[in-house]
Coordinates of N, CA and C in Angstrom, one line a residue:
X427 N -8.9 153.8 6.9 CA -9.3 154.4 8.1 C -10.4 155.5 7.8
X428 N -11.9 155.3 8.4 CA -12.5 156.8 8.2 C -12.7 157.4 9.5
X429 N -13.0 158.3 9.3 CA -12.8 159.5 10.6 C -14.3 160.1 10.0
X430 N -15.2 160.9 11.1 CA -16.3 161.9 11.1 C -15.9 162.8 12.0
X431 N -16.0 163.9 11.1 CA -15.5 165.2 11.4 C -17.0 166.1 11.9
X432 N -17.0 166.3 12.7 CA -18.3 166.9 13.3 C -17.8 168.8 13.6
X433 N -18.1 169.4 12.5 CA -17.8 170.8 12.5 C -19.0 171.5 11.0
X434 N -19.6 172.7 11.4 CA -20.4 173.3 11.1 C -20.4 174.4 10.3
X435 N -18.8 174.9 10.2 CA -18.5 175.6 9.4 C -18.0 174.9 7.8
X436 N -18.5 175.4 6.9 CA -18.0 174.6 5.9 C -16.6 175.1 5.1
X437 N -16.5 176.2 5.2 CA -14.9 176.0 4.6 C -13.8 175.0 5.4
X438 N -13.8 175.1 6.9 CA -13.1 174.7 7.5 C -13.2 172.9 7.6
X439 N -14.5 172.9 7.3 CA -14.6 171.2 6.8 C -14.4 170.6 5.7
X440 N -14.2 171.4 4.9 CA -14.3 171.1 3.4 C -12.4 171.2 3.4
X441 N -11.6 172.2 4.3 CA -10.0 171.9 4.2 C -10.1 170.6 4.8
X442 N -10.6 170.5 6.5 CA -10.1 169.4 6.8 C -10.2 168.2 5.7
X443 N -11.4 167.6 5.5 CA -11.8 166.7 4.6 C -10.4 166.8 3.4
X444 N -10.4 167.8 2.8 CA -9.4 168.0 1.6 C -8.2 167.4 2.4
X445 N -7.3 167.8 3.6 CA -6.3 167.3 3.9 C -6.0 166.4 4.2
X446 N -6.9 165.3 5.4 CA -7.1 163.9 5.6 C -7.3 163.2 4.6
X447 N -7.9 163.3 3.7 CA -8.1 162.4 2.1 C -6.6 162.5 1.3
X448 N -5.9 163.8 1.2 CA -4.3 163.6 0.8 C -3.5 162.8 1.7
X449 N -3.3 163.0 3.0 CA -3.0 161.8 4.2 C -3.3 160.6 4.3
X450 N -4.1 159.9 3.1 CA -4.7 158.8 3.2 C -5.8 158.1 4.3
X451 N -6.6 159.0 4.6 CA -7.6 158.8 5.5 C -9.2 159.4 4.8
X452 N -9.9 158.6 5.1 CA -11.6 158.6 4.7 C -12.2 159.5 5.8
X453 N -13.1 160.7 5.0 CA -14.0 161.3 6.1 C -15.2 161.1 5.6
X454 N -15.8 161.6 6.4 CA -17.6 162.3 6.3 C -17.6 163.3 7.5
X455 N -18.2 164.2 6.7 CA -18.7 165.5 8.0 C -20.1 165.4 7.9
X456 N -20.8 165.9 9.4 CA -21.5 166.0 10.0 C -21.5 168.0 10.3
X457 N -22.8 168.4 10.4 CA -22.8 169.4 11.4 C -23.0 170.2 12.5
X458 N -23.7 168.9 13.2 CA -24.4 168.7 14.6 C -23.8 167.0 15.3
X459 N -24.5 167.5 16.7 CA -24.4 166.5 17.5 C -25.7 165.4 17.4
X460 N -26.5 165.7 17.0 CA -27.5 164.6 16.8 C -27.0 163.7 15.2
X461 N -26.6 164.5 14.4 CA -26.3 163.8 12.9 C -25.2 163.1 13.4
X462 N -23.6 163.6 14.5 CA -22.8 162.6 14.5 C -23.3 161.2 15.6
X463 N -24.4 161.1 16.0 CA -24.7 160.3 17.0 C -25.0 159.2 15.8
X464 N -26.0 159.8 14.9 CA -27.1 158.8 13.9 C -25.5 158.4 13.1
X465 N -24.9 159.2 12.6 CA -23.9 158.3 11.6 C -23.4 157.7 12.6
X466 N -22.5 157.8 13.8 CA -21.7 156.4 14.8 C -22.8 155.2 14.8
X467 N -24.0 155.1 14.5 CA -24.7 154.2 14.6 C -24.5 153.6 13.4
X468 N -24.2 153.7 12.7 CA -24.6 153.2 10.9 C -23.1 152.7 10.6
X469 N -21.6 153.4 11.2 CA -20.5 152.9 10.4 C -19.9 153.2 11.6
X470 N -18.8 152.0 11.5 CA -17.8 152.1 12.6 C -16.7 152.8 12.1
X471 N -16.8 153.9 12.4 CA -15.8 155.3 12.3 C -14.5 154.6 13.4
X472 N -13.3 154.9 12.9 CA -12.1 155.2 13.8 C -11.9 156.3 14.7
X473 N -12.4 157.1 14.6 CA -12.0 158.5 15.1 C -12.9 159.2 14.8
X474 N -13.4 160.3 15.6 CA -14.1 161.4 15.7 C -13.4 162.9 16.0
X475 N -13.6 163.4 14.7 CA -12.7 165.1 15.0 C -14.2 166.0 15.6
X476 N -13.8 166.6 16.7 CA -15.2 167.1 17.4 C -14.5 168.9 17.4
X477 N -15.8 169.2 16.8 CA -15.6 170.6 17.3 C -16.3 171.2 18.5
X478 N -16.5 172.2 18.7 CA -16.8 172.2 20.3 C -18.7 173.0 20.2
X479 N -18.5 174.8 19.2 CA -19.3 175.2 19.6 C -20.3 174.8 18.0
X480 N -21.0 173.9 18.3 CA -22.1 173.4 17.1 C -24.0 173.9 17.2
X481 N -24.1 173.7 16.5 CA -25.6 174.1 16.5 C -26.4 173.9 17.6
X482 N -26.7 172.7 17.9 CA -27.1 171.8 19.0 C -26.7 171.6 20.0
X483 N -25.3 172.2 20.4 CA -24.4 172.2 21.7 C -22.9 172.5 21.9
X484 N -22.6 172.1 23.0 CA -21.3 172.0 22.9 C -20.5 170.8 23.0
X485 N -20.1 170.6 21.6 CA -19.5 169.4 21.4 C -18.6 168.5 22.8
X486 N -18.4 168.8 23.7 CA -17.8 168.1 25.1 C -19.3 167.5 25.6
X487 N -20.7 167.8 25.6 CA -21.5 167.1 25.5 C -21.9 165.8 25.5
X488 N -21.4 165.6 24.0 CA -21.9 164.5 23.6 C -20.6 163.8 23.5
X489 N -19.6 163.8 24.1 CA -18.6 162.9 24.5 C -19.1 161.3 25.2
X490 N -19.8 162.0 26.0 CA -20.0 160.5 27.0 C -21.0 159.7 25.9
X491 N -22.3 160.0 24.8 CA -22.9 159.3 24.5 C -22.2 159.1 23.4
X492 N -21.1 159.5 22.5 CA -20.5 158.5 22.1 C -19.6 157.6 22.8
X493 N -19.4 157.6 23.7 CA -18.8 156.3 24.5 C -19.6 155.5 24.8
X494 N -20.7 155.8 25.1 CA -22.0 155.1 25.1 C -22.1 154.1 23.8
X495 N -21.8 154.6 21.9 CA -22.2 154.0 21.2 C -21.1 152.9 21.1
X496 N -19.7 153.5 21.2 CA -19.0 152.7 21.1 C -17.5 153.2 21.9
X497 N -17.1 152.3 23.3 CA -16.5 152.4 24.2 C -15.0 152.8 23.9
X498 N -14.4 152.3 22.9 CA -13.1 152.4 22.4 C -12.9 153.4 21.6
X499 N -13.7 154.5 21.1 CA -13.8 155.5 20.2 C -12.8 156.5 20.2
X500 N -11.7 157.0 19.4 CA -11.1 157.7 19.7 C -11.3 159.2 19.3
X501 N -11.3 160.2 20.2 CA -12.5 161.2 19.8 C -11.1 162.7 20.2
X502 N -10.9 163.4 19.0 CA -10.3 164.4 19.4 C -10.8 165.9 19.1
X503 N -10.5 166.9 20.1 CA -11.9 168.2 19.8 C -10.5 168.9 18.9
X504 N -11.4 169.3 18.2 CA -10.6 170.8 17.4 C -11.7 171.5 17.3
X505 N -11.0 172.7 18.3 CA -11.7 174.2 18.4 C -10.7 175.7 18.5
X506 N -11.3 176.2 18.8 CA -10.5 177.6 18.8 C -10.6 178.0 20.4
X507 N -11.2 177.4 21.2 CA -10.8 177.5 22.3 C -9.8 176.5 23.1
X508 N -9.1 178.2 23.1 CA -7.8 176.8 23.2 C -7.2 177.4 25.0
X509 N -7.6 178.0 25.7 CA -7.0 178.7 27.1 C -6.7 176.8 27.2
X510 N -6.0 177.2 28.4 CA -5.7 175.9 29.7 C -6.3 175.2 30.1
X511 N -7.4 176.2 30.5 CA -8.3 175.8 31.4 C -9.2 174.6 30.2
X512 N -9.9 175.7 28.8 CA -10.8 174.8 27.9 C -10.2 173.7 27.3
X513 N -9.1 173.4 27.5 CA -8.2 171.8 27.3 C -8.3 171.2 28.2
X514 N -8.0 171.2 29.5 CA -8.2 170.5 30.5 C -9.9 169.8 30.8
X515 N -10.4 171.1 30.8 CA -12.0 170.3 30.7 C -12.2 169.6 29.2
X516 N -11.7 169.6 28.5 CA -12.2 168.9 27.1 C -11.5 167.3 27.3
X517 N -10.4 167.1 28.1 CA -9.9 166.2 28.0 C -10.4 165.4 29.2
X518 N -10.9 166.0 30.3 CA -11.4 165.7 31.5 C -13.0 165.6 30.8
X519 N -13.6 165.8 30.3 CA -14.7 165.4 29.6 C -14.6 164.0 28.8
X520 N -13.1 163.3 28.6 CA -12.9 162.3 28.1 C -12.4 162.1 27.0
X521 N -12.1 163.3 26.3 CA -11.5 163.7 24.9 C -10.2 163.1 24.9
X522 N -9.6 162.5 24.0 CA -8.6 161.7 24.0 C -7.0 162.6 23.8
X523 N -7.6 163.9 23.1 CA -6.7 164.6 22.3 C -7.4 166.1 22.1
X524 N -6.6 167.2 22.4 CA -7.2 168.1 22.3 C -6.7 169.3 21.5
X525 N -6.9 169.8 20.8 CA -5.9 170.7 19.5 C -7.1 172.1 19.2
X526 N -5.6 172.9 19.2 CA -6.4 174.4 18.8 C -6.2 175.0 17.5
X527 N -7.3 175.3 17.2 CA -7.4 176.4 16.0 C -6.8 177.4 16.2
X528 N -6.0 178.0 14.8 CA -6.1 177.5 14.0 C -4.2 176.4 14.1
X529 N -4.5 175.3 13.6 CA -3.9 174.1 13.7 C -2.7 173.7 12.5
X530 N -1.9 173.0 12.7 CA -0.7 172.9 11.9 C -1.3 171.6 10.7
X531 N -1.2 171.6 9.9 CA -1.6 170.1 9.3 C -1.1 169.1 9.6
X532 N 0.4 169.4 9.4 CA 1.2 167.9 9.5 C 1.0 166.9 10.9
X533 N 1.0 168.1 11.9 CA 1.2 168.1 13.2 C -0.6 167.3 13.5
X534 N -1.9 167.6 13.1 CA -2.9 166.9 13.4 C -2.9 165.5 13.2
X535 N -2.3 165.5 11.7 CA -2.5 164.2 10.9 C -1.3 163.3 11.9
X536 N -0.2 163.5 12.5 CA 0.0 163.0 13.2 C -0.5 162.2 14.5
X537 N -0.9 163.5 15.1 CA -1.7 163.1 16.6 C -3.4 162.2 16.1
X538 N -3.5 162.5 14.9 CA -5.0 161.8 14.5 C -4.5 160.3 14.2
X539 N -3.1 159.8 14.1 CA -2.5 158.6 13.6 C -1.8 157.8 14.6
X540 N -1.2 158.9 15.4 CA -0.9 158.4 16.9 C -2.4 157.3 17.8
X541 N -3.3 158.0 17.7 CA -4.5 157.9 18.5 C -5.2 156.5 17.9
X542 N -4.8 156.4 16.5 CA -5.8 155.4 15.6 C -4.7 154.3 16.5
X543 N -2.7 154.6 16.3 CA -2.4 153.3 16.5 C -2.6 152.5 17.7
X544 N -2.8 153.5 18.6 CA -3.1 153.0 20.5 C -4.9 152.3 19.8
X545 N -5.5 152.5 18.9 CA -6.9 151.6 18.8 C -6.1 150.4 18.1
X546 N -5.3 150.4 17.2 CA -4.6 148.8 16.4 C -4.1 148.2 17.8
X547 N -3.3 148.7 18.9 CA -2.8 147.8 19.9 C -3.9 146.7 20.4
X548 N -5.1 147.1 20.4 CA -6.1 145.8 20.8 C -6.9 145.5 20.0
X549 N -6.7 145.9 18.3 CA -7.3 145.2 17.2 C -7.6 144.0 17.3
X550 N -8.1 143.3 16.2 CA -8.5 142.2 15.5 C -7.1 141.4 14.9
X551 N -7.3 140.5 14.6 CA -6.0 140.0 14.0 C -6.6 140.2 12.8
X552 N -5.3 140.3 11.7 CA -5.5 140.6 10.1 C -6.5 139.5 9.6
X553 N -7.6 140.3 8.7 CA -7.9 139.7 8.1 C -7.8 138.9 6.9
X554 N -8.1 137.8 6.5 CA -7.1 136.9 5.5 C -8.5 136.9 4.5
X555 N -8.7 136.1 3.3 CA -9.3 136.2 2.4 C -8.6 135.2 0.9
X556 N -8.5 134.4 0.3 CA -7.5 133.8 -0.8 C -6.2 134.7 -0.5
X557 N -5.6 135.8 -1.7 CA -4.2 136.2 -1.5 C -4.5 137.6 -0.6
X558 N -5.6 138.1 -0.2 CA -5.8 139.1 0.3 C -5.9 139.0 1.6
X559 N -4.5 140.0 2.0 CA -5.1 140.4 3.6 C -5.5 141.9 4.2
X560 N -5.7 141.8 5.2 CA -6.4 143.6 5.6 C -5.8 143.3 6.6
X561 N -5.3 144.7 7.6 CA -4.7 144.9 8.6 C -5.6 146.1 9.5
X562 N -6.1 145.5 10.4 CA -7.0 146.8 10.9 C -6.1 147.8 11.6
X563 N -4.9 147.4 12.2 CA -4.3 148.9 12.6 C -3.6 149.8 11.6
X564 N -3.5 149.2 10.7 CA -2.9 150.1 9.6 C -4.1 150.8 8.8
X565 N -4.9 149.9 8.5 CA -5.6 150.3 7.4 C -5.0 149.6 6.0
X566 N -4.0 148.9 6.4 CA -3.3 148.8 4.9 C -4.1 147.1 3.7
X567 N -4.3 147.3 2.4 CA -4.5 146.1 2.0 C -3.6 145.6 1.0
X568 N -3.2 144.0 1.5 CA -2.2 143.6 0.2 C -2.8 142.4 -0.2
X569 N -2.5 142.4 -1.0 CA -2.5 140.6 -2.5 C -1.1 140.3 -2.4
X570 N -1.2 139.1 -2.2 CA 0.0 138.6 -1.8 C 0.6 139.4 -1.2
X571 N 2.1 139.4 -1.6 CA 3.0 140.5 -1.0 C 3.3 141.8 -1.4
X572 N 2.5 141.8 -1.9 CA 2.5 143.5 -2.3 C 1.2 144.1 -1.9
X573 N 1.6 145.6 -1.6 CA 0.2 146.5 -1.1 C -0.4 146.7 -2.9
X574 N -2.3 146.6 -2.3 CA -3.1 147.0 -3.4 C -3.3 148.3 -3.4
X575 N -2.6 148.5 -4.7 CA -2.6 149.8 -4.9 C -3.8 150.4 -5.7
X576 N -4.8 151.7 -5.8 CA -5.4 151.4 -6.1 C -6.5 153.3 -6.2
X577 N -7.5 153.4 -6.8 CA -7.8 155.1 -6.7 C -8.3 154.7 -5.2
X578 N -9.2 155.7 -4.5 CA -9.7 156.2 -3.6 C -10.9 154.9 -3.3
X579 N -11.8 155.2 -4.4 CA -12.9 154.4 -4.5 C -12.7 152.8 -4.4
X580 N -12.1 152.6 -5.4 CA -11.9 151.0 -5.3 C -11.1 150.1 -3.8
X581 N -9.9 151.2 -3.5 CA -10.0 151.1 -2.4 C -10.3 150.6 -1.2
X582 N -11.6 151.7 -1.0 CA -13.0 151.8 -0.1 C -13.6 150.1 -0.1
X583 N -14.1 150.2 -1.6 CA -15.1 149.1 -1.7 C -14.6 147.6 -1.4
X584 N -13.3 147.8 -1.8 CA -12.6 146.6 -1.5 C -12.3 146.4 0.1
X585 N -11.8 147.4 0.7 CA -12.2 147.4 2.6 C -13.2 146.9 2.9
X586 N -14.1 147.7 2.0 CA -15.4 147.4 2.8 C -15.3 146.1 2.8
X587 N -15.9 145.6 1.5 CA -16.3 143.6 1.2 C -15.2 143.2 1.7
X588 N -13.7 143.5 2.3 CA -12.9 142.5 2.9 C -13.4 142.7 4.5
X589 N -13.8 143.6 5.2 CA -14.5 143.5 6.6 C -15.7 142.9 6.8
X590 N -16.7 142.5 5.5 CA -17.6 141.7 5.8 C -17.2 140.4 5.3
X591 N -16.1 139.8 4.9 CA -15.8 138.6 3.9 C -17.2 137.6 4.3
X592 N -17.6 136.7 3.7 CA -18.6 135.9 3.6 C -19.8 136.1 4.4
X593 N -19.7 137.7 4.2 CA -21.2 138.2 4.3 C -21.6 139.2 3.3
X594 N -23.1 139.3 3.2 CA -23.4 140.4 2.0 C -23.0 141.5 2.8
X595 N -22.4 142.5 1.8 CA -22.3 143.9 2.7 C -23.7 144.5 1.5
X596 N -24.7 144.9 2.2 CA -25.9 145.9 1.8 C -25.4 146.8 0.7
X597 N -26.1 147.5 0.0 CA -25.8 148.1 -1.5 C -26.0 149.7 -0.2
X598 N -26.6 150.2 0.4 CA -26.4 151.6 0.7 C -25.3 151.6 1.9
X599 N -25.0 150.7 2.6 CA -23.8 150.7 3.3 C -22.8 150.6 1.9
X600 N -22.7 149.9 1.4 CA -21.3 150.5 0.2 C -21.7 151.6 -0.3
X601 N -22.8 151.7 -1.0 CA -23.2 153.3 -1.0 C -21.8 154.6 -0.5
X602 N -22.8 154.5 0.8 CA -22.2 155.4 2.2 C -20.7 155.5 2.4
X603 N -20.2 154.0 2.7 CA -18.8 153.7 3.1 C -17.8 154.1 1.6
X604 N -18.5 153.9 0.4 CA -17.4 154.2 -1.0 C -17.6 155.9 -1.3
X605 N -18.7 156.4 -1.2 CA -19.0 157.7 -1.6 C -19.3 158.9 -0.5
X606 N -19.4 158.7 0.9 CA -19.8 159.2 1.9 C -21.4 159.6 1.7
X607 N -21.3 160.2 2.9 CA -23.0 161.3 3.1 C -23.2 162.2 1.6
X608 N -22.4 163.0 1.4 CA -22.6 164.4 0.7 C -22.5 164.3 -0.7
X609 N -21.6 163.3 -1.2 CA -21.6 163.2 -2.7 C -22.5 162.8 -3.2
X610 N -22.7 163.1 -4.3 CA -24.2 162.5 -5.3 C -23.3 161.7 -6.0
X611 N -24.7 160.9 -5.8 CA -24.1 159.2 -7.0 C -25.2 159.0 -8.2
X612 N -24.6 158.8 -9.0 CA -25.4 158.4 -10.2 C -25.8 156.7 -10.3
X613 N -26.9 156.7 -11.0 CA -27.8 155.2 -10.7 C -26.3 154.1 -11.6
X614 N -26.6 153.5 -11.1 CA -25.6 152.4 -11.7 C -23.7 152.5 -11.2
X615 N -23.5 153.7 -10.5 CA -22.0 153.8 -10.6 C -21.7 152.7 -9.3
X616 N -22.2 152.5 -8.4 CA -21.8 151.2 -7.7 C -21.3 149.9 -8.0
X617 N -22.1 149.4 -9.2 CA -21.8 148.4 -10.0 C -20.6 148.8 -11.1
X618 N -20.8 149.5 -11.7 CA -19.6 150.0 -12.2 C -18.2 149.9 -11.8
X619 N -18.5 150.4 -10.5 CA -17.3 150.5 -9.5 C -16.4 148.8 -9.4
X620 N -17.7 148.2 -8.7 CA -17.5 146.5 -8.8 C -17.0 146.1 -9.7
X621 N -17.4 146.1 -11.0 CA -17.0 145.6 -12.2 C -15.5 145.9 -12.5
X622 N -15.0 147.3 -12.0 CA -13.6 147.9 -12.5 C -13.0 146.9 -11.5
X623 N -13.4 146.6 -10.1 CA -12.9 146.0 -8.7 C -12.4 144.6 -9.4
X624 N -13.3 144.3 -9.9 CA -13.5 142.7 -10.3 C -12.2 142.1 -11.0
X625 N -11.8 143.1 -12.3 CA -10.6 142.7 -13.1 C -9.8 143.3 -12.3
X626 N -9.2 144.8 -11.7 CA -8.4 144.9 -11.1 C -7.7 143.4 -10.2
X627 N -8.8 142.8 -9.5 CA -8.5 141.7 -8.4 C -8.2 140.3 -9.4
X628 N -8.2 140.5 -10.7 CA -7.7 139.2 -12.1 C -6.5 139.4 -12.0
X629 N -5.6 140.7 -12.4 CA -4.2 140.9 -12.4 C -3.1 140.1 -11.6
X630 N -3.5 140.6 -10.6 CA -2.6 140.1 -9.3 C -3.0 138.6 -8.9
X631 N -4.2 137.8 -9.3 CA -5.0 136.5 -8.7 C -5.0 136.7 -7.3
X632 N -5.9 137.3 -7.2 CA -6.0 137.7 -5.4 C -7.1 136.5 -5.3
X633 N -7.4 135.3 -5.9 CA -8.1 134.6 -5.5 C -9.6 134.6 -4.5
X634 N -10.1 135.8 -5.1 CA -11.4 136.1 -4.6 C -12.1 136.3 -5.5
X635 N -13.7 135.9 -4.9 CA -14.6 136.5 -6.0 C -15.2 137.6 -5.3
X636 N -15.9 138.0 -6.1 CA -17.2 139.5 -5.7 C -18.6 138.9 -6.3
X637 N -19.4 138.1 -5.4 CA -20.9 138.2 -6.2 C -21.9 139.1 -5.9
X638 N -22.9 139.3 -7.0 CA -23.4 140.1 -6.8 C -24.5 139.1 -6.3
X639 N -25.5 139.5 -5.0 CA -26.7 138.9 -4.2 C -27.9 139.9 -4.6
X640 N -28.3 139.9 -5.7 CA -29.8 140.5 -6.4 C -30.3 140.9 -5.2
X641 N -30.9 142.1 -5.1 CA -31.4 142.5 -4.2 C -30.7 143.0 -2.7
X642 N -30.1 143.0 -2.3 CA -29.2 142.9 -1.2 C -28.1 143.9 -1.6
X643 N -27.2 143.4 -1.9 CA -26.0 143.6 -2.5 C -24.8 142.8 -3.2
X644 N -23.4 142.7 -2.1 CA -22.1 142.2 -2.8 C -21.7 141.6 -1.4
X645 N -21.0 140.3 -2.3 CA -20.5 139.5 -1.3 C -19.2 139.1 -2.4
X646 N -18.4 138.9 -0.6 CA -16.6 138.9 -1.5 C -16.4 137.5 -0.3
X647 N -16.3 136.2 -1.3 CA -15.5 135.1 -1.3 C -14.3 134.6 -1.6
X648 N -13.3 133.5 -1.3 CA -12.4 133.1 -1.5 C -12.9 132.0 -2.9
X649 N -12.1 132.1 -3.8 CA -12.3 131.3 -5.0 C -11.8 130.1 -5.2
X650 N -12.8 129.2 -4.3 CA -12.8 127.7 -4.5 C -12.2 127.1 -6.1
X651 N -12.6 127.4 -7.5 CA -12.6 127.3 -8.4 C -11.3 126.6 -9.1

C-alpha cells in the first residue's frame, strides 16, 4: 500500500513516514499542493494524508482536483485545526477522514487501514502470476501458500512487476515506486535489486521470470519453461 503524505513541515513528515513504514505501509511526501497533484498523476497512491495549511494553500482546496485525478481516492486531512466547526468543513469539502494534531499513532494507522479496506470492497480480483498472487485489498503477496516474506525493497519491486505482469514496467517508475521521490540512488542499484529479486523468487519456484527489456526496463512473466 503507498500513501502520499502532503505536509510541509519536515520533522513531522519525516515521523509520519518513519511510522507508516513500521505499520507496513509505503510513503512519499510531498510539500505543496501542486507537487501532490504532479505525483497523483505518475503513481496510483492509495491514500492521501493532507495537511491543511501548505505553502500554496489550504489543503481542503485541492480536495475536489484530486477527485478530479482519481474518483475513488481515499484522502484524510491531518492538521492541527481541529475545532468542530474545521472538521465538518474538511469533511464537507469531501475529506473522507478527518484527524487532529497532535495525533495518536496506533489510532491513525488504524483509521488510515479502515479507509484503504472500504477501497479493497470494490477492488480488482487477486492478481495471479505462476505460484504468485497479489491481493489488492490487502496489499499482501504470496508464492504458493505462504506470504513472501521479504526487506522493504524487494518487496516494492516485486508489487510493482506483479501489477504490471506481462507488461514492461519503465526503469524510473521502479525507480520511484522502490525508492520514492527523496532518496538518492546509486547507478546500477536497481538491477542489483532485480538480481537479489531473481534468486529470492528460485527458492520457493514462484514460477516466474523477470526479464530485463534493454532500454525500457523489467518485465515479470509466468515461466513457460
Amino acid at each position: 500500500m503507498r500513501i502520499l503524505i502532503v505536509e510541509d513541515e519536515p520533522e513531522i513528515a519525516q515521523l509520519l513516514t518513519e511510522q507508516l513504514q513500521d505499520s507496513g505501509l509505503e510513503c512519499d511526501r510531498v510539500i505543496t499542493i501542486a507537487d501532490a497533484l504532479t505525483a497523483l498523476k505518475s503513481f496510483a497512491y492509495e491514500l492521501v494524508l493532507l495537511d491543511r495549511r501548505l505553502p500554496d494553500g489550504d489543503g481542503l482546496a485541492a480536495i475536489p482536483q484530486i477527485r478530479g485525478l482519481r474518483s475513488n481516492m481515499r484522502i484524510i486531512v491531518l492538521t492541527a485545526r481541529d475545532a468542530p466547526l474545521e472538521k465538518a468543513n474538511g469533511l464537507d469539502a469531501g475529506a473522507d477522514d478527518y484527524v487532529a494534531k497532535p495525533y495518536d499513532r496506533a489510532e491513525l494507522v488504524a483509521r488510515i487501514r479502515a479507509r484503504l479496506r472500504q477501497t479493497s470492497a470494490t477492488a480488482l480480483p487477486p492478481i495471479r502470476i505462476g505460484a504468485i498472487a497479489f491481493d489488492h485489498g490487502t496489499g499482501q503477496l504470496t508464492i504458493g501458500e505462504r506470504p513472501f516474506v521479504a526487506n522493504r525493497r524487494e518487496f516494492c519491486l516485486l508489487e510493482a512487476l506483479v501489477r504490471r505482469v506481462n507488461q514492461v514496467a519503465p526503469r524510473n517508475v521502479l525507480l520511484q515506486e522502490v525508492y520514492g521521490f527523496e532518496e538518492a540512488v546509486l547507478p546500477g542499484a536497481l538491477d542489483t535489486l532485480v538480481s537479489r529479486l531473481r534468486k529470492r523468487l528460485l527458492e520457493p519456484d514462484s514460477k516466474v521470470v523477470i526479464h530485463l527489456v534493454r532500454g525500457r526496463g523489467y518485465l515479470l512473466t509466468e515461466d513457460v519453461s
